[in-house]
Tab-separated table of C-alpha atoms (C1' of nucleotides) in Angstrom:
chain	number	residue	atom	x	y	z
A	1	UNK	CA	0.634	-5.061	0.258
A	2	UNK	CA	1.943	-2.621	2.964
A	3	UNK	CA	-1.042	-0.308	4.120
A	4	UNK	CA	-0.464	2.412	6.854
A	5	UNK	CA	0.165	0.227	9.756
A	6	UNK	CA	2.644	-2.104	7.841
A	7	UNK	CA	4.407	1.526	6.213
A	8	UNK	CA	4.423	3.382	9.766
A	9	UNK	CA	6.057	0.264	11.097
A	10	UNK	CA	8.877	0.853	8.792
A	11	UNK	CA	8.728	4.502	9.288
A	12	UNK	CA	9.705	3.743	13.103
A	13	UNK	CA	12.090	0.815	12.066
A	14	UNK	CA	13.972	3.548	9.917
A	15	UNK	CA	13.723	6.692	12.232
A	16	UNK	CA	17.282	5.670	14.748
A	17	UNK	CA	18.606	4.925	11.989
A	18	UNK	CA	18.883	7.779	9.455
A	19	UNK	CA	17.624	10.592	12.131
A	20	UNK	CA	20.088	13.568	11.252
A	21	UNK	CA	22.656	11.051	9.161
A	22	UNK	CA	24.145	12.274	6.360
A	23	UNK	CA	23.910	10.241	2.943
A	24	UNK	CA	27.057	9.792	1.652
A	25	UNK	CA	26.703	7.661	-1.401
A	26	UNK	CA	23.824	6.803	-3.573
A	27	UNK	CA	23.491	3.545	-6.288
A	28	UNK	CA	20.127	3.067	-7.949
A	29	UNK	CA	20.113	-0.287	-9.517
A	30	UNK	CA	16.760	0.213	-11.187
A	31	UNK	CA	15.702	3.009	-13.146
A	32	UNK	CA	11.828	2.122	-12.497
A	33	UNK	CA	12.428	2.909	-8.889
A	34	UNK	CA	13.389	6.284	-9.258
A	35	UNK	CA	10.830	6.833	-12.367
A	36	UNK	CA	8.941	9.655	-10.829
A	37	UNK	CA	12.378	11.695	-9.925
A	38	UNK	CA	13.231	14.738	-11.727
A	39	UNK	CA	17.079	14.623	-12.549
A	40	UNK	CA	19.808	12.851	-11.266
A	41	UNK	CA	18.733	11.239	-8.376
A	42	UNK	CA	22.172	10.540	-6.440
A	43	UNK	CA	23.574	13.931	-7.643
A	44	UNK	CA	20.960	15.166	-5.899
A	45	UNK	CA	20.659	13.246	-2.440
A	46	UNK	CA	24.931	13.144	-1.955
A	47	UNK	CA	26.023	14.827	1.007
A	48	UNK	CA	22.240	15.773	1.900
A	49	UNK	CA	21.072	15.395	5.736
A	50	UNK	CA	18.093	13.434	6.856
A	51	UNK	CA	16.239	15.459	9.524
A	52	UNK	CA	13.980	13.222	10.130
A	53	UNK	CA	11.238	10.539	9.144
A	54	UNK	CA	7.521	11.545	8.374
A	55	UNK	CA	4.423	9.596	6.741
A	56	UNK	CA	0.613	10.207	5.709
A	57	UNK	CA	-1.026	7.013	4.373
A	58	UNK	CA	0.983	5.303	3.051
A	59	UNK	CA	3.923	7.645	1.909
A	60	UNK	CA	7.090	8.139	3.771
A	61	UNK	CA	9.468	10.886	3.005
A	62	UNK	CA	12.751	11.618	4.740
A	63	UNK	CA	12.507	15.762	5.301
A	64	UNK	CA	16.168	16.937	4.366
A	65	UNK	CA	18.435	19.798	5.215
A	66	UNK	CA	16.564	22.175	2.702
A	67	UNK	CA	12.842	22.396	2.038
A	68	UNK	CA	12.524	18.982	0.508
A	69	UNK	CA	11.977	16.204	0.672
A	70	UNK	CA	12.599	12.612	-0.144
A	71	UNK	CA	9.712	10.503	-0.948
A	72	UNK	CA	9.252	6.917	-0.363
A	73	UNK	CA	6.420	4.651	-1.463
A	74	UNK	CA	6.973	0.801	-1.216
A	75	UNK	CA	3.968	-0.093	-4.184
A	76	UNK	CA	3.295	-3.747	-3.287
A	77	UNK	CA	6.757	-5.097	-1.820
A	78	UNK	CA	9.081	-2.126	-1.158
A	79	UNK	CA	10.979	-2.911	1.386
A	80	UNK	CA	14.525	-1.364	3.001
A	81	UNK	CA	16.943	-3.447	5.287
A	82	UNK	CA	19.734	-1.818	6.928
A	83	UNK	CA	22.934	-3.358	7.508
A	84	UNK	CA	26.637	-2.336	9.490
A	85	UNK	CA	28.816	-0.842	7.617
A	86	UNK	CA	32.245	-3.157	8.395
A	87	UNK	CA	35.668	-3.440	6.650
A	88	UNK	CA	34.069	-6.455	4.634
A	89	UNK	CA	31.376	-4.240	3.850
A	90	UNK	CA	28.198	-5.755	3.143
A	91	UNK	CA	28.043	-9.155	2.034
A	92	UNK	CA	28.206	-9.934	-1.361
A	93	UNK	CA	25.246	-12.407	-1.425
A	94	UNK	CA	23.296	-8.739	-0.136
A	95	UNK	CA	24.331	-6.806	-2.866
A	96	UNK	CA	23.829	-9.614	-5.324
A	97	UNK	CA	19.863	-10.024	-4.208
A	98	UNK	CA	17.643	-10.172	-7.532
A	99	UNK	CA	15.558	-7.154	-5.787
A	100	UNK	CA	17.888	-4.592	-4.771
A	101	UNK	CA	16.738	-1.317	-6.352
A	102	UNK	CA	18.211	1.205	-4.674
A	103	UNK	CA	22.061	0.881	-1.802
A	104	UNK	CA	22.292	3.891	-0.067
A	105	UNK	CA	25.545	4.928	2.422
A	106	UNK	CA	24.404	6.736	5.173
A	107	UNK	CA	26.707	8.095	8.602
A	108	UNK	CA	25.155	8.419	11.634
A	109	UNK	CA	25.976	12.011	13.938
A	110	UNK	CA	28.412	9.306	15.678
A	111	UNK	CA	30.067	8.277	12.784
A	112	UNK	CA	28.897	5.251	12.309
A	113	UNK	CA	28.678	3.776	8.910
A	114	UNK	CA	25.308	2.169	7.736
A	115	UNK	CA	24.296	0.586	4.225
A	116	UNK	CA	20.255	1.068	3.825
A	117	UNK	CA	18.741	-1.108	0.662
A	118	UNK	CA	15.567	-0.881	-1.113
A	119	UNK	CA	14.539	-4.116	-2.098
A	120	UNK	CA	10.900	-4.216	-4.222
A	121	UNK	CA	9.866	-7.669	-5.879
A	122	UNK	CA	7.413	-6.466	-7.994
A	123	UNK	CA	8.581	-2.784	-9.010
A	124	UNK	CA	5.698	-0.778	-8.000
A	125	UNK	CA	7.458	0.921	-5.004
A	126	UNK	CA	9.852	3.964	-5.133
A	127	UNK	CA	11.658	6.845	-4.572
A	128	UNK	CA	11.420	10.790	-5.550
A	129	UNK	CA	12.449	14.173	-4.509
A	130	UNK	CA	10.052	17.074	-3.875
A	131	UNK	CA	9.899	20.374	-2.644
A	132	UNK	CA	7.865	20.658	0.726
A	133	UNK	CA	4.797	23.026	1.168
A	134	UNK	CA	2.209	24.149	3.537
A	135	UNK	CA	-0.969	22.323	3.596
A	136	UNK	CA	-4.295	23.374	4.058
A	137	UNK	CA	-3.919	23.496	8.230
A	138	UNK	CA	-0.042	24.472	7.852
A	139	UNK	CA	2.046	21.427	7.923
A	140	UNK	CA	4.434	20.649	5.932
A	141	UNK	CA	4.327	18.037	3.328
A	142	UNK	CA	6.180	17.210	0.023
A	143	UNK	CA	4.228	18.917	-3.141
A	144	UNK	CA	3.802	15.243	-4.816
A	145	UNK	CA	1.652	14.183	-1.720
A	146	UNK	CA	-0.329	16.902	-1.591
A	147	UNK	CA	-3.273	15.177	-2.734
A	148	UNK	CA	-3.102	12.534	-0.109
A	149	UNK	CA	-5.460	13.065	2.642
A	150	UNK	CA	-5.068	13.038	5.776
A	151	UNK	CA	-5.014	9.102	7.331
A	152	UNK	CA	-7.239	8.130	10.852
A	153	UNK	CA	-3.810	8.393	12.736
A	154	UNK	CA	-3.061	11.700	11.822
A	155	UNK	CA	-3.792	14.249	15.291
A	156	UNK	CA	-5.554	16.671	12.608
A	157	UNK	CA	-7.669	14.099	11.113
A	158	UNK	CA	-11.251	14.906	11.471
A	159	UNK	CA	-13.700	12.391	11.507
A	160	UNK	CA	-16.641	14.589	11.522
A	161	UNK	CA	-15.397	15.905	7.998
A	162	UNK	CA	-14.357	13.062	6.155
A	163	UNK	CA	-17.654	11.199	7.236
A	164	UNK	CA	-19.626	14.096	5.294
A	165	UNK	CA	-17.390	13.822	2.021
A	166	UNK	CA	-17.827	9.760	2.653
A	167	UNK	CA	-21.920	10.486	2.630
A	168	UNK	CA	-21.738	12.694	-0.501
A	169	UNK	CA	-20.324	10.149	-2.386
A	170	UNK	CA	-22.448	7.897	-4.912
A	171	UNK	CA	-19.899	5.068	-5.312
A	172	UNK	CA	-20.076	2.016	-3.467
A	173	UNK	CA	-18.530	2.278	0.309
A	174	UNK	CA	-15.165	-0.111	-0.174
A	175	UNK	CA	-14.597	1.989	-3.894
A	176	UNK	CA	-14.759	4.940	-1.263
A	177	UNK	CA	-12.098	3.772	1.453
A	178	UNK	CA	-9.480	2.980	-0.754
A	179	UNK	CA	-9.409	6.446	-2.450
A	180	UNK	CA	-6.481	7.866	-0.818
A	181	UNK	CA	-7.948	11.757	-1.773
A	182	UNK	CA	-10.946	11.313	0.579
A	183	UNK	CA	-9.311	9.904	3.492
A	184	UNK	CA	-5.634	7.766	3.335
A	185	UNK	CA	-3.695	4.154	4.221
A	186	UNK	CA	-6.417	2.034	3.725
A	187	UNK	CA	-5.427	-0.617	1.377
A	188	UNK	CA	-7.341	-4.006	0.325
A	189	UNK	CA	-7.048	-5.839	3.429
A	190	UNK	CA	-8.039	-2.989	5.994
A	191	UNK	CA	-10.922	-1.975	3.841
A	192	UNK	CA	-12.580	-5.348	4.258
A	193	UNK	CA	-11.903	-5.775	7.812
A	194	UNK	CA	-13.679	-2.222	9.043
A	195	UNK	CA	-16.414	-3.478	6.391
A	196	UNK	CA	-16.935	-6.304	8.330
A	197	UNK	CA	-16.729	-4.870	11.749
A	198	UNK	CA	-19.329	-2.291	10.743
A	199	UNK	CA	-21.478	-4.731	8.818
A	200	UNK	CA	-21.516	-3.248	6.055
A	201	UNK	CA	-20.761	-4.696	2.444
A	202	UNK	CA	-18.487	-3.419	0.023
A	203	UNK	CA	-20.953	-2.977	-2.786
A	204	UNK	CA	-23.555	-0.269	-0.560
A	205	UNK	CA	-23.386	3.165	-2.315
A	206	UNK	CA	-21.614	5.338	0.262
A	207	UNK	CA	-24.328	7.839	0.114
A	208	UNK	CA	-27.094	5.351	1.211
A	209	UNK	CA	-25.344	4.367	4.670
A	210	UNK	CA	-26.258	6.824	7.328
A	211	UNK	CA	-23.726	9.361	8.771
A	212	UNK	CA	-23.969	7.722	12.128
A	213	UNK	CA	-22.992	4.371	10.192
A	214	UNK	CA	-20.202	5.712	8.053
A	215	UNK	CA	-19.260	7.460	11.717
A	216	UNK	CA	-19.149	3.883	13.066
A	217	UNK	CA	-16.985	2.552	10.278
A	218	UNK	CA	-14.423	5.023	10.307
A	219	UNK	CA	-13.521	4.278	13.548
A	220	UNK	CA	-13.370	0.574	12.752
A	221	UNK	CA	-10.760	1.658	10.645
A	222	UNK	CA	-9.187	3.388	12.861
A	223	UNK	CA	-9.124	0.710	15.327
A	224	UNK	CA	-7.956	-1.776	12.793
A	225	UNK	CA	-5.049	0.018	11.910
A	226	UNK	CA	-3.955	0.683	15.738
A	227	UNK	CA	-4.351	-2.998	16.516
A	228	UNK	CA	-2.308	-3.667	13.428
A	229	UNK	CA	0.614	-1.815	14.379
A	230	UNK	CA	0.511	-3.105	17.930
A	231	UNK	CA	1.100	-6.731	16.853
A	232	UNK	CA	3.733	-4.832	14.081
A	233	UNK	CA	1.321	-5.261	11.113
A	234	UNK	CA	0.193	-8.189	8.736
A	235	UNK	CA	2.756	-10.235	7.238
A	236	UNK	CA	1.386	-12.877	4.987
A	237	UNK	CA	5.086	-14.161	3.046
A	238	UNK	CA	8.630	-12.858	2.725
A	239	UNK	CA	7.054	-9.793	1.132
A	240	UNK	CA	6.433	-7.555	3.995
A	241	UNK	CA	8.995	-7.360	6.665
A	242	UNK	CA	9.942	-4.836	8.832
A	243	UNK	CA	13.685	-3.108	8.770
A	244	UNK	CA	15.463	-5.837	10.128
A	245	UNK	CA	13.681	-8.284	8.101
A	246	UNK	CA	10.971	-9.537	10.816
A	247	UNK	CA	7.309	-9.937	10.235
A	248	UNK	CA	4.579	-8.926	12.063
A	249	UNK	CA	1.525	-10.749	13.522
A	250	UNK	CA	-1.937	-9.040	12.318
A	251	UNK	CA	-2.553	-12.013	9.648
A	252	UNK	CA	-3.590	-14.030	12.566
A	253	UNK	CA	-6.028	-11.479	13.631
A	254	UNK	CA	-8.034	-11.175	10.558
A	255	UNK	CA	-11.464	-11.500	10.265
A	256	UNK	CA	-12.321	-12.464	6.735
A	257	UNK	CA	-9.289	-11.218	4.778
A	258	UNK	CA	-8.157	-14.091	3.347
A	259	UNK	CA	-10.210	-16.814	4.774
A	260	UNK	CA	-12.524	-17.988	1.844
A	261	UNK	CA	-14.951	-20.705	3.033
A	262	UNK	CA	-13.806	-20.636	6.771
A	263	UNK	CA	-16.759	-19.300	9.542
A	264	UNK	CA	-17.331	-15.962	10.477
A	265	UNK	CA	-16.120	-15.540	13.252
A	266	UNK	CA	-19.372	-13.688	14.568
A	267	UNK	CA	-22.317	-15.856	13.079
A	268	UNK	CA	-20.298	-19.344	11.735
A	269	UNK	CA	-21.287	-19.199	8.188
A	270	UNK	CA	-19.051	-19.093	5.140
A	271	UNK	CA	-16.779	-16.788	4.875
A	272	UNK	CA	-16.726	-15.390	0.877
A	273	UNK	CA	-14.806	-14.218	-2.017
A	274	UNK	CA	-16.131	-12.081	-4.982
A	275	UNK	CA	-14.227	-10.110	-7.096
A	276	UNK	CA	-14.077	-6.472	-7.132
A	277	UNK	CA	-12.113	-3.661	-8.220
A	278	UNK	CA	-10.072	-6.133	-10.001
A	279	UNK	CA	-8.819	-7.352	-6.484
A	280	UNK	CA	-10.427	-9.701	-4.216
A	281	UNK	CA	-13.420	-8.918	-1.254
A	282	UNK	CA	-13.863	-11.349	1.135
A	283	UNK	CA	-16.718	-10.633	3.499
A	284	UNK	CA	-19.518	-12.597	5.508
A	285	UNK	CA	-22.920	-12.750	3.566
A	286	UNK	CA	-24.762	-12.488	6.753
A	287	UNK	CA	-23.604	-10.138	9.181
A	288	UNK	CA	-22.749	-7.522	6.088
A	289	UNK	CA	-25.877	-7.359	3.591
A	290	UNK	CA	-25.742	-5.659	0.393
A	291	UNK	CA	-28.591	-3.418	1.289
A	292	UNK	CA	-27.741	-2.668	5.365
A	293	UNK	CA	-28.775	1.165	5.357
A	294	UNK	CA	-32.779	-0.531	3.871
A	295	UNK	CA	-32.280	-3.568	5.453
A	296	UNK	CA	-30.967	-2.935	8.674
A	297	UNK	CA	-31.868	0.983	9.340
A	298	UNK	CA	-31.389	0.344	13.124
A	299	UNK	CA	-27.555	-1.499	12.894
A	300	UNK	CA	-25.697	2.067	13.060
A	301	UNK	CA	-25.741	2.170	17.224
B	1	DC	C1'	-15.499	17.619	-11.514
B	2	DA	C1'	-16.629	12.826	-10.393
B	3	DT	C1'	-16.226	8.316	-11.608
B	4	DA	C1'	-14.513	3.904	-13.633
B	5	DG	C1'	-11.312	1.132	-15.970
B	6	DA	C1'	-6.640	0.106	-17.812
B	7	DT	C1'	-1.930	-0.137	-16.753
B	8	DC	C1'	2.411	-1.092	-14.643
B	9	DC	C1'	5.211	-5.609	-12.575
B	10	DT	C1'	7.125	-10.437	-11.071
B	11	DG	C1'	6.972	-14.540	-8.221
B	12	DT	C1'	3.969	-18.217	-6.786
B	13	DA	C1'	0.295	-21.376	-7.341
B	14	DT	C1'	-2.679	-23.924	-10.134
B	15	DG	C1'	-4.571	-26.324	-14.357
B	16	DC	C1'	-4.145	-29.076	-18.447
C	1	DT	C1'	7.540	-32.083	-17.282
C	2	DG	C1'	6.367	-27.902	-19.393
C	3	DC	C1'	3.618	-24.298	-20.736
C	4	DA	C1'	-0.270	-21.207	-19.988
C	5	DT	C1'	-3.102	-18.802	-16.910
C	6	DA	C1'	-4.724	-16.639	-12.570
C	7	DC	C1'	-3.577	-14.025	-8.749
C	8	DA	C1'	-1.520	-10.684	-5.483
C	9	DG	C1'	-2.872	-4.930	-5.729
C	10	DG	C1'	-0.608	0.140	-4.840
C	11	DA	C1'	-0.975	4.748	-7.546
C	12	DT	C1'	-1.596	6.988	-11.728
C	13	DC	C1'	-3.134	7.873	-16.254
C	14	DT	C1'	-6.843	8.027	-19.585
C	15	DA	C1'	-11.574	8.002	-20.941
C	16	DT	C1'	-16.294	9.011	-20.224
DNA sequence: CATAGATCCTGTATGC
DNA sequence: TGCATACAGGATCTAT
């Protein structure tokens, strides 16, 4: 379940690492992980440089020594893991491991020697080439992103805007957040945290929460996410791990993600589940009413 | 065009 | 013990 702060940890995990080092070799163990690739996906990456390391929401791509790039999602459990390159190579065990989608070979500009593994549990994640272009405000991004919008971390991410598209929307306000064309990274988790910081429930048609509000809960997000990646993002199992295998800390900071029956943490009563989406929403059935923008005109402060 | 639902996938937990 | 079922949920495709 990596969202932005969990993918941008990885993005910075990765970035010493295969900053201007040339792949040398290329195995894809799994066809599904390479699914969305046109042609022969090592013929195409051997011998290609890695520039460097860029992300909005939650796709990575490596930008390579032509206009393209190489695109990285990690679906539900994607994960890489780098190891040393030594005359024993990498241990068998490592190579053996029931998830192992995709070994790359990589050498660094000093020569060094380094074995980078995609690992993904349950399949969803992968890996794709495509051809970068200009955006709508000039940067570059791969053409298979282009629908992504921009995420609350990006420096040309306008709150202001995306509040207005929020407003004009007639779907409920969580439905909203998690469509990665109106604004990007939010994923289940995130969503229900900024709900709950903003009061607001899931359910409330986006349309019928005040701009001020919708103002308010964007930059719940926005906080959420920087707190996340501060404590290195939210780890809940083996699942989500950083580049060297470590997990980070946000699960201890959540709300009401997760924590069906236990007190809000604001008000003391039941925290609850309900399903939605075909996913879970846990949320606090007092401080975030289904009706807030009737019910509660004056909450957006 | 906007919106909503189905689909992909596998390991873990739970129920009978 | 063993089998069946529920659950976790990203993006994308299809249908309305």
């Amino acid at each position: 379940m990596p969202e932005l702060p969990e993918v941008e940890v990885v993005r910075r995990g990765l970035t010493p690492f295969v900053h201007n080092s040339t792949i040398n070799r290329v195995e894809v163990r799994h066809d599904r992980a390479t699914r969305r690739n046109q042609g022969s996906f090592t013929d195409q990456l051997q011998g290609r440089v890695i520039q460097h390391i860029s992300r909005r929401g939650k796709f990575l791509w490596c930008v390579l020594d032509q206009p393209e790039a190489l695109v990285v999602h990690l679906g539900m459990s994607g994960q890489f893991r780098v190891y040393p390159w030594t005359d024993q190579a990498v241990p068998a065990e490592q190579r053996r491991h029931p998830h192992l989608r995709i070994l790359g070979e990589i050498e660094q500009p000093s020569g060094a020697i380094l074995d980078l593994h995609f690992l993904d549990q349950r399949t969803f994640g992968g890996m794709h080439l495509s051809p970068l272009v200009l955006d709508d405000r000039g940067d570059h991004i791969p053409e298979s992103v282009i629908h992504i919008a921009r995420d609350p971390l990006d420096p040309k991410f306008n709150a202001g805007d995306i509040v207005k598209k929020i407003h004009n929307s007639q779907s409920e306000i969580k439905r909203v957040l998690l469509n990665q064309s109106i604004l990007s990274g939010i994923g289940n988790i995130y969503a229900d945290e900024a709900l709950f910081r903003s009061g607001l429930h899931g359910s409330v048609i986006a349309g019928e929460v005040t701009e001020k509000h919708l103002l308010e809960l964007v930059s719940h997000v926005k906080d959420v996410m920087n707190e996340a990646l501060d404590e290195g993002g939210t780890s809940f199992d083996a699942l989500y791990v950083n580049v060297n295998g470590e997990s980070g800390y946000f699960s201890r900071s959540l709300a009401v993600y997760g924590r069906e029956g236990e007190p809000c943490d604001r008000c003391g009563s039941d925290i609850q589940r309900i399903s939605f989406m075909n996913r879970s929403s846990f949320f606090c059935g007092k401080c975030q009413p289904r009706i807030p923008a009737v019910a509660h005109p004056e909450r957006a402060v």
